[in-house]
CSV table of C-alpha atoms in Angstrom, one decimal:
chain,number,residue,atom,x,y,z
L,1,UNK,CA,-47.3,21.6,-3.5
L,2,UNK,CA,-47.2,19.3,-6.7
L,3,UNK,CA,-49.4,16.4,-5.4
L,4,UNK,CA,-51.3,16.1,-2.2
L,5,UNK,CA,-52.8,13.0,-1.3
L,6,UNK,CA,-55.3,12.8,1.9
L,7,UNK,CA,-56.7,9.8,3.9
L,8,UNK,CA,-56.9,7.5,0.6
L,9,UNK,CA,-58.7,4.4,1.2
L,10,UNK,CA,-58.7,2.0,-1.8
L,11,UNK,CA,-60.4,-1.3,-2.2
L,12,UNK,CA,-60.4,-4.2,-4.6
L,13,UNK,CA,-64.1,-5.6,-4.0
L,14,UNK,CA,-64.3,-6.4,-0.4
L,15,UNK,CA,-60.3,-6.5,0.1
L,16,UNK,CA,-58.7,-3.1,1.5
L,17,UNK,CA,-55.5,-2.5,-0.3
L,18,UNK,CA,-54.7,1.1,0.9
L,19,UNK,CA,-55.4,2.4,4.6
L,20,UNK,CA,-55.9,6.2,5.0
L,21,UNK,CA,-52.8,6.7,3.1
L,22,UNK,CA,-51.6,10.4,3.3
L,23,UNK,CA,-48.3,11.7,1.4
L,24,UNK,CA,-47.2,14.8,-0.4
L,25,UNK,CA,-44.9,15.6,-3.4
L,26,UNK,CA,-43.1,18.8,-3.7
L,27,UNK,CA,-42.7,20.5,-7.3
L,28,UNK,CA,-39.3,19.2,-8.8
L,29,UNK,CA,-38.8,16.5,-6.3
L,30,UNK,CA,-37.8,13.0,-7.0
L,31,UNK,CA,-39.9,10.8,-4.6
L,32,UNK,CA,-39.7,7.3,-4.2
L,33,UNK,CA,-42.0,5.0,-2.5
L,34,UNK,CA,-40.5,1.6,-1.3
L,35,UNK,CA,-42.3,-1.5,-0.3
L,36,UNK,CA,-42.4,-5.5,-0.8
L,37,UNK,CA,-44.3,-7.0,-3.3
L,38,UNK,CA,-48.4,-6.7,-2.3
L,39,UNK,CA,-47.6,-3.5,-0.2
L,40,UNK,CA,-49.9,-1.3,-2.4
L,41,UNK,CA,-47.3,0.5,-4.6
L,42,UNK,CA,-49.0,-0.1,-7.9
L,43,UNK,CA,-52.7,0.2,-6.5
L,44,UNK,CA,-51.3,3.9,-5.2
L,45,UNK,CA,-50.4,4.6,-8.8
L,46,UNK,CA,-53.3,3.4,-10.4
L,47,UNK,CA,-55.3,5.6,-8.1
L,48,UNK,CA,-53.5,8.6,-8.5
L,49,UNK,CA,-53.7,8.2,-12.5
L,50,UNK,CA,-57.4,7.5,-12.3
L,51,UNK,CA,-57.5,3.7,-13.1
L,52,UNK,CA,-58.6,2.7,-9.6
L,53,UNK,CA,-61.4,5.1,-7.8
L,54,UNK,CA,-60.8,5.5,-4.0
L,55,UNK,CA,-63.3,4.5,-1.4
L,56,UNK,CA,-62.3,7.7,0.4
L,57,UNK,CA,-59.8,10.2,0.3
L,58,UNK,CA,-58.7,13.0,-1.9
L,59,UNK,CA,-56.0,13.4,-4.6
L,60,UNK,CA,-55.1,17.2,-5.5
L,61,UNK,CA,-52.6,18.2,-8.1
L,62,UNK,CA,-51.2,21.8,-7.8
L,63,UNK,CA,-53.9,22.4,-5.2
L,64,UNK,CA,-56.8,21.3,-7.6
L,65,UNK,CA,-58.7,17.9,-7.2
L,66,UNK,CA,-58.2,15.1,-9.7
L,67,UNK,CA,-59.7,12.3,-7.3
L,68,UNK,CA,-62.1,10.1,-9.3
L,69,UNK,CA,-61.6,12.0,-12.7
L,70,UNK,CA,-61.3,10.0,-15.9
L,71,UNK,CA,-57.7,8.8,-16.5
L,72,UNK,CA,-57.5,10.7,-20.0
L,73,UNK,CA,-58.4,13.9,-18.1
L,74,UNK,CA,-55.9,13.2,-15.8
L,75,UNK,CA,-53.4,12.8,-18.5
L,76,UNK,CA,-54.5,16.4,-19.6
L,77,UNK,CA,-54.1,18.0,-16.3
L,78,UNK,CA,-50.4,16.8,-16.4
L,79,UNK,CA,-50.0,13.3,-14.8
L,80,UNK,CA,-48.6,10.6,-16.8
L,81,UNK,CA,-47.8,6.9,-15.7
L,82,UNK,CA,-45.5,4.8,-16.9
L,83,UNK,CA,-46.5,1.2,-15.9
L,84,UNK,CA,-44.8,-1.7,-14.5
L,85,UNK,CA,-43.7,-4.3,-16.9
L,86,UNK,CA,-43.3,-1.6,-19.8
L,87,UNK,CA,-46.5,-2.4,-21.5
L,88,UNK,CA,-45.1,-1.4,-25.1
L,89,UNK,CA,-47.0,-2.3,-28.1
L,90,UNK,CA,-44.7,-5.1,-29.8
L,91,UNK,CA,-46.0,-4.9,-33.4
L,92,UNK,CA,-46.0,-1.2,-33.5
L,93,UNK,CA,-42.8,0.8,-34.4
L,94,UNK,CA,-40.6,2.6,-31.8
L,95,UNK,CA,-42.0,5.7,-33.4
L,96,UNK,CA,-45.5,5.1,-33.2
L,97,UNK,CA,-45.2,3.9,-29.5
L,98,UNK,CA,-43.8,7.1,-28.4
L,99,UNK,CA,-46.4,9.2,-30.3
L,100,UNK,CA,-49.2,7.2,-28.5
L,101,UNK,CA,-47.9,9.1,-25.4
L,102,UNK,CA,-49.0,12.4,-27.0
L,103,UNK,CA,-52.8,11.4,-28.0
L,104,UNK,CA,-54.2,14.0,-25.8
L,105,UNK,CA,-52.3,16.6,-27.7
L,106,UNK,CA,-52.8,18.8,-30.5
L,107,UNK,CA,-49.8,21.2,-30.5
L,108,UNK,CA,-48.2,20.1,-33.5
L,109,UNK,CA,-45.1,22.4,-33.3
L,110,UNK,CA,-44.4,21.6,-29.6
L,111,UNK,CA,-44.9,18.1,-30.2
L,112,UNK,CA,-42.2,18.1,-32.7
L,113,UNK,CA,-39.7,19.7,-30.3
L,114,UNK,CA,-40.7,17.3,-27.5
L,115,UNK,CA,-40.2,14.3,-29.8
L,116,UNK,CA,-36.8,15.8,-30.5
L,117,UNK,CA,-36.1,16.3,-26.9
L,118,UNK,CA,-37.0,12.6,-26.2
L,119,UNK,CA,-35.0,11.2,-29.0
L,120,UNK,CA,-32.0,13.3,-27.6
L,121,UNK,CA,-32.4,11.8,-24.2
L,122,UNK,CA,-32.8,8.2,-25.7
L,123,UNK,CA,-30.4,8.1,-28.7
L,124,UNK,CA,-30.9,4.4,-28.9
L,125,UNK,CA,-34.7,4.9,-29.8
L,126,UNK,CA,-33.9,7.3,-32.3
L,127,UNK,CA,-31.6,4.6,-34.0
L,128,UNK,CA,-34.5,2.1,-33.8
L,129,UNK,CA,-37.5,4.3,-34.8
L,130,UNK,CA,-38.5,2.2,-37.5
L,131,UNK,CA,-38.1,-1.1,-35.8
L,132,UNK,CA,-40.9,-3.2,-34.3
L,133,UNK,CA,-41.2,-2.3,-30.3
L,134,UNK,CA,-41.1,-6.1,-29.7
L,135,UNK,CA,-37.9,-6.5,-31.2
L,136,UNK,CA,-36.1,-4.2,-28.5
L,137,UNK,CA,-34.3,-5.6,-25.4
L,138,UNK,CA,-35.9,-5.4,-22.1
L,139,UNK,CA,-34.0,-2.1,-21.3
L,140,UNK,CA,-34.7,-0.5,-24.5
L,141,UNK,CA,-38.4,-1.3,-24.0
L,142,UNK,CA,-38.2,0.2,-20.6
L,143,UNK,CA,-36.7,3.6,-22.2
L,144,UNK,CA,-39.3,3.3,-24.7
L,145,UNK,CA,-42.2,3.1,-22.1
L,146,UNK,CA,-40.7,6.3,-20.2
L,147,UNK,CA,-40.0,8.1,-23.7
L,148,UNK,CA,-43.8,7.6,-24.4
L,149,UNK,CA,-44.8,9.0,-20.9
L,150,UNK,CA,-42.9,12.0,-21.5
L,151,UNK,CA,-44.5,13.0,-24.7
L,152,UNK,CA,-47.7,13.7,-22.6
L,153,UNK,CA,-45.6,16.6,-21.2
L,154,UNK,CA,-46.1,15.5,-17.6
L,155,UNK,CA,-45.9,18.0,-14.6
L,156,UNK,CA,-45.9,14.7,-12.7
L,157,UNK,CA,-44.4,11.6,-14.0
L,158,UNK,CA,-45.4,8.3,-12.1
L,159,UNK,CA,-42.8,5.4,-12.7
L,160,UNK,CA,-43.9,2.0,-11.7
L,161,UNK,CA,-40.9,-0.4,-11.1
L,162,UNK,CA,-38.6,0.8,-14.0
L,163,UNK,CA,-35.8,-1.7,-12.8
L,164,UNK,CA,-37.9,-4.6,-12.7
L,165,UNK,CA,-36.4,-7.7,-14.8
L,166,UNK,CA,-33.3,-5.6,-15.8
L,167,UNK,CA,-29.9,-6.6,-15.7
L,168,UNK,CA,-27.7,-4.4,-12.9
L,169,UNK,CA,-25.9,-2.6,-15.5
L,170,UNK,CA,-29.0,-1.5,-17.1
L,171,UNK,CA,-30.8,-0.8,-13.8
L,172,UNK,CA,-27.9,1.8,-13.2
L,173,UNK,CA,-28.4,3.4,-16.6
L,174,UNK,CA,-32.2,3.5,-16.2
L,175,UNK,CA,-31.6,5.3,-12.9
L,176,UNK,CA,-29.3,8.0,-14.6
L,177,UNK,CA,-32.2,8.7,-17.0
L,178,UNK,CA,-34.6,9.2,-14.4
L,179,UNK,CA,-32.1,11.5,-12.6
L,180,UNK,CA,-31.9,13.5,-16.0
L,181,UNK,CA,-35.6,13.8,-16.6
L,182,UNK,CA,-35.9,15.1,-13.0
L,183,UNK,CA,-33.3,18.0,-13.8
L,184,UNK,CA,-35.1,18.9,-16.9
L,185,UNK,CA,-38.3,19.5,-15.1
L,186,UNK,CA,-41.0,16.8,-14.2
L,187,UNK,CA,-41.6,16.1,-10.5
L,188,UNK,CA,-41.2,12.3,-10.3
L,189,UNK,CA,-43.1,9.7,-8.2
L,190,UNK,CA,-41.0,6.8,-8.5
L,191,UNK,CA,-42.5,3.3,-7.1
L,192,UNK,CA,-39.3,0.8,-6.9
L,193,UNK,CA,-38.3,-2.4,-5.2
L,194,UNK,CA,-34.6,-1.8,-5.7
L,195,UNK,CA,-34.2,0.4,-2.7
L,196,UNK,CA,-30.4,0.8,-3.0
L,197,UNK,CA,-30.7,2.1,-6.5
L,198,UNK,CA,-33.8,4.3,-5.6
L,199,UNK,CA,-32.5,5.8,-2.6
L,200,UNK,CA,-29.3,6.8,-4.5
L,201,UNK,CA,-31.4,9.3,-6.5
L,202,UNK,CA,-34.2,10.3,-4.6
L,203,UNK,CA,-34.8,13.4,-2.4
L,204,UNK,CA,-37.4,12.2,-0.2
L,205,UNK,CA,-38.8,8.4,0.5
L,206,UNK,CA,-42.2,6.8,1.8
L,207,UNK,CA,-42.1,3.3,2.9
L,208,UNK,CA,-45.4,1.2,2.4
L,209,UNK,CA,-46.4,-1.9,4.2
L,210,UNK,CA,-49.6,-3.9,3.8
L,211,UNK,CA,-51.3,-0.9,2.5
L,212,UNK,CA,-50.0,1.6,5.2
L,213,UNK,CA,-47.5,4.4,5.3
L,214,UNK,CA,-44.9,3.1,8.0
L,215,UNK,CA,-41.9,5.5,7.6
L,216,UNK,CA,-41.1,8.8,5.7
L,217,UNK,CA,-38.0,11.1,5.4
L,218,UNK,CA,-35.4,12.1,3.4
L,219,UNK,CA,-33.3,9.4,1.5
L,220,UNK,CA,-30.5,10.1,3.7
L,221,UNK,CA,-32.7,9.7,6.7
L,222,UNK,CA,-34.5,6.5,5.7
L,223,UNK,CA,-31.0,5.0,4.8
L,224,UNK,CA,-30.0,5.1,8.7
L,225,UNK,CA,-33.0,3.2,9.6
L,226,UNK,CA,-31.6,-0.4,10.5
L,227,UNK,CA,-35.3,-2.1,9.9
L,228,UNK,CA,-35.0,-0.3,6.2
L,229,UNK,CA,-31.5,-1.8,5.9
L,230,UNK,CA,-32.3,-5.3,7.2
L,231,UNK,CA,-35.5,-5.4,4.9
L,232,UNK,CA,-34.3,-3.9,1.7
L,233,UNK,CA,-30.5,-3.4,1.6
L,234,UNK,CA,-29.6,-6.9,2.5
L,235,UNK,CA,-28.3,-6.1,6.1
């Protein structure tokens, strides 16, 4: 098992955001978590990556506990988080943004190889290496944010709403990149509101509502549920 989450309870001060959430992610899997705004999806990712500390519950990576660990140490364990809204550094070059993803690493030879792989995956970033990140389009900034996360050499890549704010054609392109990344090795934990796109590439799915897991199953099983079709796919 790549990731195990057991009975996770998370609060923001007195407000509970996650209620006894339990889920598993298998090695090599592309898992999607669906849910409306405020369902707790981003809170879940921030808790996995150590930004939030749970009140109760356990998180294990390959059987080893990472609950409450410092975020930098969680990155060193192999969990890399690509946040919602891209969060690139606009006044730094594309190249420097990418290399920030490798801040915990010191293996220069392997870093060079990984940089080459990332630029091969995203050729537009290779063309714009010297440009300021703030000059990129929204789609290019999303590619840059994913590229930066990949430089941490993740075993588990957390992606938070990568399609948000993108034109439909770019949403499809980013989905194809996510598929390609998954084929190359990392397990992917994808949080997404665009259910149609997410379920088209995912292996399995959890549905989160108001901080609770309401449904889980394969992507195809979830697509047969009328409540999912009505709520997320437009009837």
